[in-house]
Tab-separated table of C-alpha atoms in Angstrom:
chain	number	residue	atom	x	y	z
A	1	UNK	CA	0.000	0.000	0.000
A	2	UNK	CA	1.104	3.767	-1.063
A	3	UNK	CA	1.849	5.649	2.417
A	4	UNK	CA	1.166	8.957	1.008
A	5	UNK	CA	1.508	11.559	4.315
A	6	UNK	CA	1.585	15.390	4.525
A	7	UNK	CA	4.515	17.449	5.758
A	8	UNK	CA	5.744	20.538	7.043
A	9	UNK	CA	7.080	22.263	3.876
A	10	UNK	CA	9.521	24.215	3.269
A	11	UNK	CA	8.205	27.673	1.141
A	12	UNK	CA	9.850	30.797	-0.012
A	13	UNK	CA	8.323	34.131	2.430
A	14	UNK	CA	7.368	36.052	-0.207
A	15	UNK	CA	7.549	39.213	1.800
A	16	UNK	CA	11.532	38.880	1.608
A	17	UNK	CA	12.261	36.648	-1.752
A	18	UNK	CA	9.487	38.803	-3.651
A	19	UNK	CA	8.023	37.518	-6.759
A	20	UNK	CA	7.480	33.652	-7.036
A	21	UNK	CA	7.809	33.874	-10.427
A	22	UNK	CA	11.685	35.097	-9.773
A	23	UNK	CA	12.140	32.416	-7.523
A	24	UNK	CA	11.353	28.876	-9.036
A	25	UNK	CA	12.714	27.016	-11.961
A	26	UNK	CA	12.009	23.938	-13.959
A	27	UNK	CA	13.264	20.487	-12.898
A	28	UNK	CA	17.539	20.240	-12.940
A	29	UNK	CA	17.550	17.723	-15.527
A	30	UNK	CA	16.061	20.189	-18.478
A	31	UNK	CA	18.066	23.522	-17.303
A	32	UNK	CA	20.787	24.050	-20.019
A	33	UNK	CA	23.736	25.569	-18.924
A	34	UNK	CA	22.299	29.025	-20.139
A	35	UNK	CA	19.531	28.340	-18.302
A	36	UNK	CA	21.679	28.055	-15.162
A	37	UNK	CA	23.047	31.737	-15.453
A	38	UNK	CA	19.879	32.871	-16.503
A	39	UNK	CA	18.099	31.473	-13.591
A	40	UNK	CA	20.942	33.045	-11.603
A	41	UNK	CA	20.472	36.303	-12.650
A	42	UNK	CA	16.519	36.476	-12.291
A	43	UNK	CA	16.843	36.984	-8.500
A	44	UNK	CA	19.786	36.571	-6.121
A	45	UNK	CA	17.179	33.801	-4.246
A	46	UNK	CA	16.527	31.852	-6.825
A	47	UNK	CA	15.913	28.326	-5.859
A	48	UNK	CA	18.911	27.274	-8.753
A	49	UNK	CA	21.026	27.758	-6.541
A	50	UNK	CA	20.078	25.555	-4.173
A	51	UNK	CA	19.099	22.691	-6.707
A	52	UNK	CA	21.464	23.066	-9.629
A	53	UNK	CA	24.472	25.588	-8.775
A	54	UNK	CA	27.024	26.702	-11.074
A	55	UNK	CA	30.810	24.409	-10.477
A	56	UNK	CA	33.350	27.155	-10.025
A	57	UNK	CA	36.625	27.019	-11.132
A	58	UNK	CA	38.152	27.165	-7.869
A	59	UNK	CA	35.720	24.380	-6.571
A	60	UNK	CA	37.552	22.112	-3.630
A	61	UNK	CA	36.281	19.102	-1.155
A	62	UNK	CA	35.187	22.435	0.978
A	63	UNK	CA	34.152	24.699	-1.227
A	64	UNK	CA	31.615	23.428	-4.428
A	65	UNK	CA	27.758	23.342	-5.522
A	66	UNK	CA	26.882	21.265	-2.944
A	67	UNK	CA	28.528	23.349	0.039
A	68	UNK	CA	26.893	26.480	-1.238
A	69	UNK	CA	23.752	25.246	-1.363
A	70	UNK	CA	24.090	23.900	2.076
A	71	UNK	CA	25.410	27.099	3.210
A	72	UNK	CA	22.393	29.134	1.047
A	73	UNK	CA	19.703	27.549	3.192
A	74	UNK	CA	21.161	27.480	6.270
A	75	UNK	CA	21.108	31.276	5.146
A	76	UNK	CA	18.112	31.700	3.831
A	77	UNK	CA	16.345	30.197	7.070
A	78	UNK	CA	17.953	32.550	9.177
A	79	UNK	CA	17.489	35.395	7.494
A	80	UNK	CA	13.304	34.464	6.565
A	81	UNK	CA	13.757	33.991	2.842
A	82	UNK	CA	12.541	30.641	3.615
A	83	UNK	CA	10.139	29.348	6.075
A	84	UNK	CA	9.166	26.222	7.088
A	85	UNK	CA	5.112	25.636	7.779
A	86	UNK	CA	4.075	25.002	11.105
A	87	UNK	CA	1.575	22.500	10.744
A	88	UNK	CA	1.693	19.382	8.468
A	89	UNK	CA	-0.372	19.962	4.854
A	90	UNK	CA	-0.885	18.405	1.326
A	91	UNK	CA	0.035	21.060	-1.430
A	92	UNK	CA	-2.264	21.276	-4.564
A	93	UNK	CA	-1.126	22.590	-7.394
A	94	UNK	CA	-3.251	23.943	-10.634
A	95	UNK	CA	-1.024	23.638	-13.881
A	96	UNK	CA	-2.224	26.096	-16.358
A	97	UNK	CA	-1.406	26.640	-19.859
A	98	UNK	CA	-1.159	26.968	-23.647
A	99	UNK	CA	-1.143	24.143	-26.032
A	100	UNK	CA	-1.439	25.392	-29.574
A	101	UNK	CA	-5.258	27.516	-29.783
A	102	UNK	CA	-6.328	25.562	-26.710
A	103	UNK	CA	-6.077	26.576	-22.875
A	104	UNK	CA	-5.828	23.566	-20.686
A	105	UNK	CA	-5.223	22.755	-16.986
A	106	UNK	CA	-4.449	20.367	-14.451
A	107	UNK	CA	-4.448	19.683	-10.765
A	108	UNK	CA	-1.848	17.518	-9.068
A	109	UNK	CA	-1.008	16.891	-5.115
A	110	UNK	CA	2.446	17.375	-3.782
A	111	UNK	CA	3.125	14.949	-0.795
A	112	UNK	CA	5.667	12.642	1.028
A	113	UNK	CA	5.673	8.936	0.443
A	114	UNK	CA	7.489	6.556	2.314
A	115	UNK	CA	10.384	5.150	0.063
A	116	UNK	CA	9.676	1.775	-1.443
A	117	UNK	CA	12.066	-0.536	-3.195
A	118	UNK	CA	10.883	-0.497	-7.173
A	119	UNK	CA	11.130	-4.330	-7.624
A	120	UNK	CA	8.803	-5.095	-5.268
A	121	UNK	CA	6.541	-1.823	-3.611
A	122	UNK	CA	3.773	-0.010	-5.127
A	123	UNK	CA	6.163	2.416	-6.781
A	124	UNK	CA	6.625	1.549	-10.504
A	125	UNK	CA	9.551	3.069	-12.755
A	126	UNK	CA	9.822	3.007	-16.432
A	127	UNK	CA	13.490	4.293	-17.603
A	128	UNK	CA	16.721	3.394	-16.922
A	129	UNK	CA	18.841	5.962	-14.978
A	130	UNK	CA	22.690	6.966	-15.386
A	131	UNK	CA	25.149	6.859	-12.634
A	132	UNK	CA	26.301	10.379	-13.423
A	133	UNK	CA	22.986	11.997	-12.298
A	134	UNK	CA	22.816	9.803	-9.035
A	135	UNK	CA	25.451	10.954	-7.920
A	136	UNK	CA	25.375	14.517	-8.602
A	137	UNK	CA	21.986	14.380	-6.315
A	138	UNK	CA	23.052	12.010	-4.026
A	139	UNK	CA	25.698	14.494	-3.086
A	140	UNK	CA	23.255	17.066	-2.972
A	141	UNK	CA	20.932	15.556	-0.991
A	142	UNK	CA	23.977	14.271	1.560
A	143	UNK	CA	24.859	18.373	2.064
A	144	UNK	CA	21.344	19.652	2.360
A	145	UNK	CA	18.889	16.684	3.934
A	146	UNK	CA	16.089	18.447	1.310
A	147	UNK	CA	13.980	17.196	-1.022
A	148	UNK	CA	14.107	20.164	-3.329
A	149	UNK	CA	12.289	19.359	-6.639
A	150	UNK	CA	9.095	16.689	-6.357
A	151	UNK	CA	9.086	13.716	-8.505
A	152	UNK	CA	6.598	13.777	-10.469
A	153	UNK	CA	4.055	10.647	-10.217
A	154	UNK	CA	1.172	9.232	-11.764
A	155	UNK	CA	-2.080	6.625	-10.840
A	156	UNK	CA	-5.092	5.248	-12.115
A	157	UNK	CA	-7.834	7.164	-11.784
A	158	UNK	CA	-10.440	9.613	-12.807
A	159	UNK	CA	-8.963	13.311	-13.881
A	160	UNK	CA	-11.372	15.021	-11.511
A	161	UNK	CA	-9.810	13.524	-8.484
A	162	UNK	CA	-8.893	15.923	-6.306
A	163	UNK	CA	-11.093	18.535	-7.970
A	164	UNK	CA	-14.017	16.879	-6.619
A	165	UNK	CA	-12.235	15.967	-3.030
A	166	UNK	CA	-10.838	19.514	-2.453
A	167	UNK	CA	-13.455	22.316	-4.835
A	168	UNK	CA	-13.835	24.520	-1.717
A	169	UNK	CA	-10.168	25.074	-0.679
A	170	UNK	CA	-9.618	25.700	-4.392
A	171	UNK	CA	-11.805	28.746	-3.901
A	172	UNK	CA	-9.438	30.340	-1.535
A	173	UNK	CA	-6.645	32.986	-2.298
A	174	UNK	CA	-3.268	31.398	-3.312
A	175	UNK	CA	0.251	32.054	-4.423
A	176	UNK	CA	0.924	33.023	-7.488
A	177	UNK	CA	3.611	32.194	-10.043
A	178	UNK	CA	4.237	32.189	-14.141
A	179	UNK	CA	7.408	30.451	-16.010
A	180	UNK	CA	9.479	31.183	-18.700
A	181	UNK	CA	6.883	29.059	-21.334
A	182	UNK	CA	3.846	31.062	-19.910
A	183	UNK	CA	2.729	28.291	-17.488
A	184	UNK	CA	0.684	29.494	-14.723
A	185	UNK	CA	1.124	27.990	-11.200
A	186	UNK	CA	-1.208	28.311	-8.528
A	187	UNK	CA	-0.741	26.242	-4.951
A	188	UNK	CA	-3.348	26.151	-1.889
A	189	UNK	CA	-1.857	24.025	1.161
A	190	UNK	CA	-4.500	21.353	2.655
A	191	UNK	CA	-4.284	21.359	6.314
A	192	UNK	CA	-7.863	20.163	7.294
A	193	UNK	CA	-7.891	16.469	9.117
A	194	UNK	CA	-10.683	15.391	6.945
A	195	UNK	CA	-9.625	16.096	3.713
A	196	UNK	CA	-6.104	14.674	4.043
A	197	UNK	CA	-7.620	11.608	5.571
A	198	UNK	CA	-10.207	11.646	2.347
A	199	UNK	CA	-6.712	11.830	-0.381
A	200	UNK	CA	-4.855	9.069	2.324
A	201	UNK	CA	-7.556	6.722	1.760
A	202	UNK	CA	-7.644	7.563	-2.088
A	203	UNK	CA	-4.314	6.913	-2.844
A	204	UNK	CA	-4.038	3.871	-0.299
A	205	UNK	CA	-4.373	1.479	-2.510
A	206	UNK	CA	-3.397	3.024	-5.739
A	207	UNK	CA	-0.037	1.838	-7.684
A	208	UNK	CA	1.947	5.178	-8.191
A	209	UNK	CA	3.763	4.974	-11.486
A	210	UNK	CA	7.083	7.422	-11.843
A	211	UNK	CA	6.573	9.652	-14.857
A	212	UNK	CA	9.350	12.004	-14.155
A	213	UNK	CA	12.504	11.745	-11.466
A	214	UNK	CA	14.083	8.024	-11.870
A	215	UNK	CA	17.278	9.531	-10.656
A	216	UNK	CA	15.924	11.688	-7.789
A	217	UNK	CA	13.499	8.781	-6.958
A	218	UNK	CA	16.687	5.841	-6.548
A	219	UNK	CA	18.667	8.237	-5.232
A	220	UNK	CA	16.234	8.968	-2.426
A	221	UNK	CA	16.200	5.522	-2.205
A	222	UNK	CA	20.029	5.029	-1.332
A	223	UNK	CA	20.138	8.275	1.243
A	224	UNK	CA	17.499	6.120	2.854
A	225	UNK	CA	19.713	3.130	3.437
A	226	UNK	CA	22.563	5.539	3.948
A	227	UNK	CA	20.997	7.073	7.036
A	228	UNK	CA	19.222	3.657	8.352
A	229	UNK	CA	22.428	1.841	8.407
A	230	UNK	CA	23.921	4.873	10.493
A	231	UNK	CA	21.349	5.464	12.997
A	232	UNK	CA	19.381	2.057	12.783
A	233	UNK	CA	17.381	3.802	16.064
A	234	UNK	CA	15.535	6.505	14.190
A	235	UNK	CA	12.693	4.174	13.510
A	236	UNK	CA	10.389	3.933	10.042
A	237	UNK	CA	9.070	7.443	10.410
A	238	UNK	CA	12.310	8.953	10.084
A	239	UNK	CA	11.623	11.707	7.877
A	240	UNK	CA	14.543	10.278	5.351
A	241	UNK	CA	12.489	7.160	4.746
A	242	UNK	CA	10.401	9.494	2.613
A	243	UNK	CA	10.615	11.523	-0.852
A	244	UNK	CA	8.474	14.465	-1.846
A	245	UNK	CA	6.526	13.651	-4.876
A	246	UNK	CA	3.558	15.690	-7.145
A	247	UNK	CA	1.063	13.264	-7.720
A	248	UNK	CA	-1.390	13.725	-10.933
A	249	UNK	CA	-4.246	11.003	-12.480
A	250	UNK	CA	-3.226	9.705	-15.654
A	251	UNK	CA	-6.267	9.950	-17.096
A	252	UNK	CA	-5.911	13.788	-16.802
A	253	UNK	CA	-6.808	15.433	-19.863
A	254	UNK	CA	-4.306	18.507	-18.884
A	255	UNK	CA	-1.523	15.800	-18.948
A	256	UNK	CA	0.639	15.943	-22.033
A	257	UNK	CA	3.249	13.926	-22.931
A	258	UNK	CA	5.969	15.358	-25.335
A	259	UNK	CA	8.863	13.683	-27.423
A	260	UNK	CA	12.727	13.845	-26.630
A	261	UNK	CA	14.809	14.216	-29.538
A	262	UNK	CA	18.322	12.289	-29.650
A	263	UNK	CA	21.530	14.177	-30.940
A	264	UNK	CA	24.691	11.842	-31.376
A	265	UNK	CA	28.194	12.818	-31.702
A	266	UNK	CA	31.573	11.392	-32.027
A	267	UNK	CA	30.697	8.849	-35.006
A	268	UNK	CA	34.032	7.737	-36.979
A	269	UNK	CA	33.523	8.575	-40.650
A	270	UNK	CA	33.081	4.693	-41.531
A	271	UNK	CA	30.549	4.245	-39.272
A	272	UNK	CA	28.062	7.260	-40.821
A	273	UNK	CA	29.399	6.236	-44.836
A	274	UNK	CA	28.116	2.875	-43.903
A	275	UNK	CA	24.418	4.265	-42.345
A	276	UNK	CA	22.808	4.801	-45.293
A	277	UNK	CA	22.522	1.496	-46.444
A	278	UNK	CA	22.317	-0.641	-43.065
A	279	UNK	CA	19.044	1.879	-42.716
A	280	UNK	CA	17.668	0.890	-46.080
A	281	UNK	CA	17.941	-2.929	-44.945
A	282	UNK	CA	14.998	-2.056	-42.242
A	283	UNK	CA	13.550	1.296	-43.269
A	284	UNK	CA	11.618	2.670	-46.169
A	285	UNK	CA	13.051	6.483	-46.270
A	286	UNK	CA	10.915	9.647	-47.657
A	287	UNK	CA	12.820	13.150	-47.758
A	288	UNK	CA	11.382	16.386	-46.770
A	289	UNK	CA	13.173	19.353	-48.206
A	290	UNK	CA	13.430	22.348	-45.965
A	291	UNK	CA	11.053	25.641	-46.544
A	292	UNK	CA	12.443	28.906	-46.570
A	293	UNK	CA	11.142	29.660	-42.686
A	294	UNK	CA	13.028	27.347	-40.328
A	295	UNK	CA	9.581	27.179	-38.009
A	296	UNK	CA	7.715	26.568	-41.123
A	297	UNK	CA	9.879	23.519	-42.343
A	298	UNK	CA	9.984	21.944	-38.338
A	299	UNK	CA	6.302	22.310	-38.030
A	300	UNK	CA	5.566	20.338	-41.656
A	301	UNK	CA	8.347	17.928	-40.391
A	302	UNK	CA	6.799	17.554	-37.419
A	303	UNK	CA	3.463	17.068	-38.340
A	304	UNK	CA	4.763	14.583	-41.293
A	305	UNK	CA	6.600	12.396	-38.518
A	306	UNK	CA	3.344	12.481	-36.129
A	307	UNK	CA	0.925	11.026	-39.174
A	308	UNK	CA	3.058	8.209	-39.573
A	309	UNK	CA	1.565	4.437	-39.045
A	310	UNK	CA	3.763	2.160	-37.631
A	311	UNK	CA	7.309	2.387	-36.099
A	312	UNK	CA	8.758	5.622	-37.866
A	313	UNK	CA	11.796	7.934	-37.147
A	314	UNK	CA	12.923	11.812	-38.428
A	315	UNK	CA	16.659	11.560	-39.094
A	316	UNK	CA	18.668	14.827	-40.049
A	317	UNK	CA	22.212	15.037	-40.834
A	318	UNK	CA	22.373	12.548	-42.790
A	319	UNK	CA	21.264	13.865	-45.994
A	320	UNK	CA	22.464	17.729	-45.943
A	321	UNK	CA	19.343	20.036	-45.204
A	322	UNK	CA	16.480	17.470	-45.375
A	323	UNK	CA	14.588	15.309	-42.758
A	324	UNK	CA	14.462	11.715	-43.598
A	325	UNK	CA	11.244	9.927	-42.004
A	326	UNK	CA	12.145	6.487	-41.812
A	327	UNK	CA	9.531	4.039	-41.516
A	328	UNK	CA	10.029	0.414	-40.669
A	329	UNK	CA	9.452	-2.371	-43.629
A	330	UNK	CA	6.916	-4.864	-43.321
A	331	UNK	CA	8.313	-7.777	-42.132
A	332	UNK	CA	11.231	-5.760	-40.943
A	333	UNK	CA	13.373	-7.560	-37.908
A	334	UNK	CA	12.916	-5.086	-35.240
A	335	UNK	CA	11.799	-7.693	-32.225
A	336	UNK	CA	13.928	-7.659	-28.947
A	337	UNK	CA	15.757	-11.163	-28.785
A	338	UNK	CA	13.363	-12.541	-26.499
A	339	UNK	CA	10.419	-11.178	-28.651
A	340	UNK	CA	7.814	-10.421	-25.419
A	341	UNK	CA	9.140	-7.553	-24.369
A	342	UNK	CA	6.652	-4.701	-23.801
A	343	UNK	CA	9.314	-1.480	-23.975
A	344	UNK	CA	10.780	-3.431	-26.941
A	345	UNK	CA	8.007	-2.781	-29.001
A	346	UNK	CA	7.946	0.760	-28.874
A	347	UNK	CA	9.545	3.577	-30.617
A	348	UNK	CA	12.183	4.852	-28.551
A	349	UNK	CA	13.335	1.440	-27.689
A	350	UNK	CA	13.863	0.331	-31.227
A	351	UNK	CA	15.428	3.140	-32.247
A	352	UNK	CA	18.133	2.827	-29.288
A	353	UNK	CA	18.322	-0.821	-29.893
A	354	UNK	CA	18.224	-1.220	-34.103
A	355	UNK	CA	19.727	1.895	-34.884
A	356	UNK	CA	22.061	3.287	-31.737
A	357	UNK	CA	23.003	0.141	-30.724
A	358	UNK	CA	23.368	-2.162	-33.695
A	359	UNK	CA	24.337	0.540	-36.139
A	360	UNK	CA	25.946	2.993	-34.969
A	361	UNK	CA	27.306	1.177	-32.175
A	362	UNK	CA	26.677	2.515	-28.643
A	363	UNK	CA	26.704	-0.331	-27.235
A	364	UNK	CA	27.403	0.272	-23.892
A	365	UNK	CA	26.698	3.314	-21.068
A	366	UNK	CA	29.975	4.665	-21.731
A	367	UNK	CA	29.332	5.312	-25.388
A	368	UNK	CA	26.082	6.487	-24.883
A	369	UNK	CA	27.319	8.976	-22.147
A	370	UNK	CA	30.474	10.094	-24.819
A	371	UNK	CA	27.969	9.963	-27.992
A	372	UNK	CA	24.557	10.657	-27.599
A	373	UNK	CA	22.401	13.965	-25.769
A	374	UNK	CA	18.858	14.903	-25.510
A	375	UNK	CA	16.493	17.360	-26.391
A	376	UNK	CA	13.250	18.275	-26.224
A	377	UNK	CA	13.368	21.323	-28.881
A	378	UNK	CA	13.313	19.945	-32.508
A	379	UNK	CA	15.181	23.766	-33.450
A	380	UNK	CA	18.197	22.853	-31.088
A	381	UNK	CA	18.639	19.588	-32.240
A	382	UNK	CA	18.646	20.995	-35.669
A	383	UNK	CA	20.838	23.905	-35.162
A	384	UNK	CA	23.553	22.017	-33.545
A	385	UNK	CA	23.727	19.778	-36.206
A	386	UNK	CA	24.272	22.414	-38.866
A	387	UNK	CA	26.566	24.207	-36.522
A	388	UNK	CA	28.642	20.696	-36.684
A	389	UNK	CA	28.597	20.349	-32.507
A	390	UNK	CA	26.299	16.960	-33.425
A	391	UNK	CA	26.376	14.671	-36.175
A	392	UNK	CA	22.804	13.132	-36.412
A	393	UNK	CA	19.379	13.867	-34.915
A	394	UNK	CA	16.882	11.502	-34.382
A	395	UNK	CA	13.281	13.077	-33.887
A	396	UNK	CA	10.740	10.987	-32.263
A	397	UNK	CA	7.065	10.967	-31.686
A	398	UNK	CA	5.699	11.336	-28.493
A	399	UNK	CA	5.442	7.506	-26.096
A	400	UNK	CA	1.809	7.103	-25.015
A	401	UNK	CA	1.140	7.362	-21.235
A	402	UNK	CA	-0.764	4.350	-22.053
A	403	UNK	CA	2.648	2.129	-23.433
A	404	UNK	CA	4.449	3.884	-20.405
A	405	UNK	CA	2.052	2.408	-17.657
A	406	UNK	CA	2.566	-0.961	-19.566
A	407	UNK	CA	5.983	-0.708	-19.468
A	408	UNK	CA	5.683	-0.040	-16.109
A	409	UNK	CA	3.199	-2.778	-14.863
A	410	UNK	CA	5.550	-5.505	-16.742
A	411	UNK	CA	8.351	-4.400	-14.567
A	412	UNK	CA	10.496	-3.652	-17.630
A	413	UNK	CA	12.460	-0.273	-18.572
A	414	UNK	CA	12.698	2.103	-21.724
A	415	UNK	CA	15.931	3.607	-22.620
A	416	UNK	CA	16.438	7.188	-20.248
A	417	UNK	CA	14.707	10.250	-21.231
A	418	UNK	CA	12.120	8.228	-23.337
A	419	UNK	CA	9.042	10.304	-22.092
A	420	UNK	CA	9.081	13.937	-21.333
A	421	UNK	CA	5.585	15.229	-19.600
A	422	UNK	CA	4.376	19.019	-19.967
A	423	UNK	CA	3.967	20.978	-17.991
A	424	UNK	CA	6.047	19.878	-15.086
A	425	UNK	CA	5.673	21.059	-11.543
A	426	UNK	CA	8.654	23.865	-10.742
A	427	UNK	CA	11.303	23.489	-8.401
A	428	UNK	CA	10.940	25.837	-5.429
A	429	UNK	CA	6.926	25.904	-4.916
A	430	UNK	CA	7.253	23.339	-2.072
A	431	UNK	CA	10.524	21.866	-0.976
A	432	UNK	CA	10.732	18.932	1.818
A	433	UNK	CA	12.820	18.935	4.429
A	434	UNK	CA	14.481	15.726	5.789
A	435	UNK	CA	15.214	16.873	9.081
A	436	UNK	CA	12.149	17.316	10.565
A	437	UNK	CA	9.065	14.777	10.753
């Protein structure tokens, strides 16, 4: 059973930190390193510097990311840029936003769960993680005992959810905050005894299913077993045995799922020359020549890839300024070994298998970490393969929240970064400490 439980977050004072909008940021893991300074320089409290500070180049054992951030809340507390709340409370959270002509929204719950280990609890996970990450917030979370960003989490269930457990408090005043995209935030904290008991019971029995923060979630998961094993006393409350999450029904209409792109570097010549025709073995191929607008020619690319039946692919670099759509051959040999596998039948996964692995050869971690990077913007993936920093760039369509819970529920995992979901909740709304309980 999911032991969902509120907690005594941690929250910016507006009063002192001023706008929230100044103060939050999208998750770590899609902050560029432009997006660091510009987060940065948007206020001198922004919460990037607690989650994802800038390496210096006089960084020591002493002295680095993780210090500082240690350091900035220690800081912050004293000086009332940051307050903790004084009783217990669920946070909800209304996502809304823009999506082509349409306006859409969403509610979602941030909470605590007690940590659960993913082979066997009711926590389900769908990608596979790098070590690289883990440890970058493993040592994070060692220096500052905070959950800063939520992961975000998904379950069965009607949209209206939480809508229909909490309408009045939704009809209350609330913080206020906007990002960079135009996404509009709004969070009301649920301290009445009843209705947490009412969202307890809901999501008692419910299998929670990680949509976004693998890494944050396992490394959570080790801190646990870091602190148990060095004061075994605590007990199973210990606020450490639990990890902040947002928690939003997957049958939420105001859930979107978006694509991320793969860019791939570091290809000997041989190994491209050869492409061509190991993809024409598998693939039927159709070129798209460019238009003379750059957003006109990645919108008609885009929409060609997304009418495609079947397993199908966007490729550019290989043939100067056109996208090649690839679609698989009938009959084509694109089956995992064992041939049951439910990730193995989708997209991503036979694109990292057929064509990363098997053709182009990244065959291991290691290569993958050298070779290949993500994006979620089709322009960047473009521009930094015409400005030569990437050879090829894969464009994929969206994976179905409905393939991910399968995944999930078969106890299997996709490739990393196969799913991307829009709009995620920000880092710095809500923030759990770990030292109190």
């Amino acid at each position: 059973m999911a032991d969902v439980r509120p907690f005594r977050g941690l929250r910016y004072n507006l009063e002192r930190a001023g706008d929230l909008s100044s103060v939050i940021t999208p998750p770590y893991d899609v902050i560029s390193p432009a997006g660091q300074l510009r987060y940065c320089q948007l206020s001198p409290h922004n919460v990037i510097r607690l989650d994802f500070g800038l390496d210096q180049p006089d960084d020591s054992e002493s002295n680095n990311k993780y210090t500082r951030a240690s350091s900035y809340v220690k800081q912050w507390l004293d000086e009332g840029i940051l307050s903790q709340d004084e009783q217990p409370a669920f946070y909800l959270v209304k996502h809304r936003f823009h999506l082509g002509d349409s306006v859409l929204s969403r509610f979602s719950l941030v909470a605590r769960m007690r940590l659960e280990d993913l082979e066997t609890g009711s926590v389900r996970p769908h990608e596979r993680t790098m070590s690289k990450p883990r440890e970058d917030r493993l040592n994070l979370l060692r220096a500052c005992d905070v959950n800063f960003s939520p992961i975000m989490v998904l379950f069965r269930h009607k949209a209206e959810g939480f809508e229909a457990l909490l309408g009045d408090i939704i009809e209350r005043p609330s913080p206020h905050a906007v990002d960079k995209d135009g996404v509009e935030f709004a969070m009301w904290t649920v301290t009445d005894e009843d209705a947490i008991a009412s969202i307890s019971n809901l999501l008692a029995d419910k299998m929670l299913y990680i949509a976004d923060g693998h890494h944050r979630y396992e490394t959570a998961l080790n801190y646990s077993r870091e602190r148990r094993a060095a004061g075994p006393s605590d007990g199973d409350d210990a606020p450490y045995n639990f990890v902040m999450m947002t928690i939003t029904p997957a049958e939420d209409p105001g859930l979107i799922m978006m694509p991320t792109h793969r860019m791939v570097k570091g290809l000997a010549p041989d190994i491209l020359t050869s492409l061509k025709g190991k993809l024409a073995e598998r693939f039927d191929e159709e070129l798209l020549p460019p238009t003379a607008d750059a957003a006109e020619s990645l919108r008609q690319w885009n929409e060609a890839l997304e009418g495609q039946a079947g397993t199908s692919f966007g490729l550019y670099g290989l043939d100067g300024d056109k996208l090649c759509i690839l679609r698989a051959k009938p009959g084509a040999n694109l089956k995992p070994i064992d041939g049951n596998s439910v990730a193995g039948s989708l997209d991503v996964s036979i694109l990292h298998r057929a064509i990363l692995r098997d053709m182009l050869g990244l065959d291991s971690t290691a290569k993958e970490d050298e070779c290949l990077e993500f994006t979620r913007d089709g322009a960047e993936a473009i521009e930094r393969v015409n400005a030569g920093e990437q050879q090829l760039a894969f464009f994929l369509n969206p994976t179905p929240i409905s393939g991910m819970l399968a995944v999930a529920d078969a106890r299997e995992r996709m490739p990393q970064k196969s799913t991307y979901f829009y709009p995620k909740t920000p880092t710095g709304l809500v923030m759990n400490p770990l030292w109190d309980d």
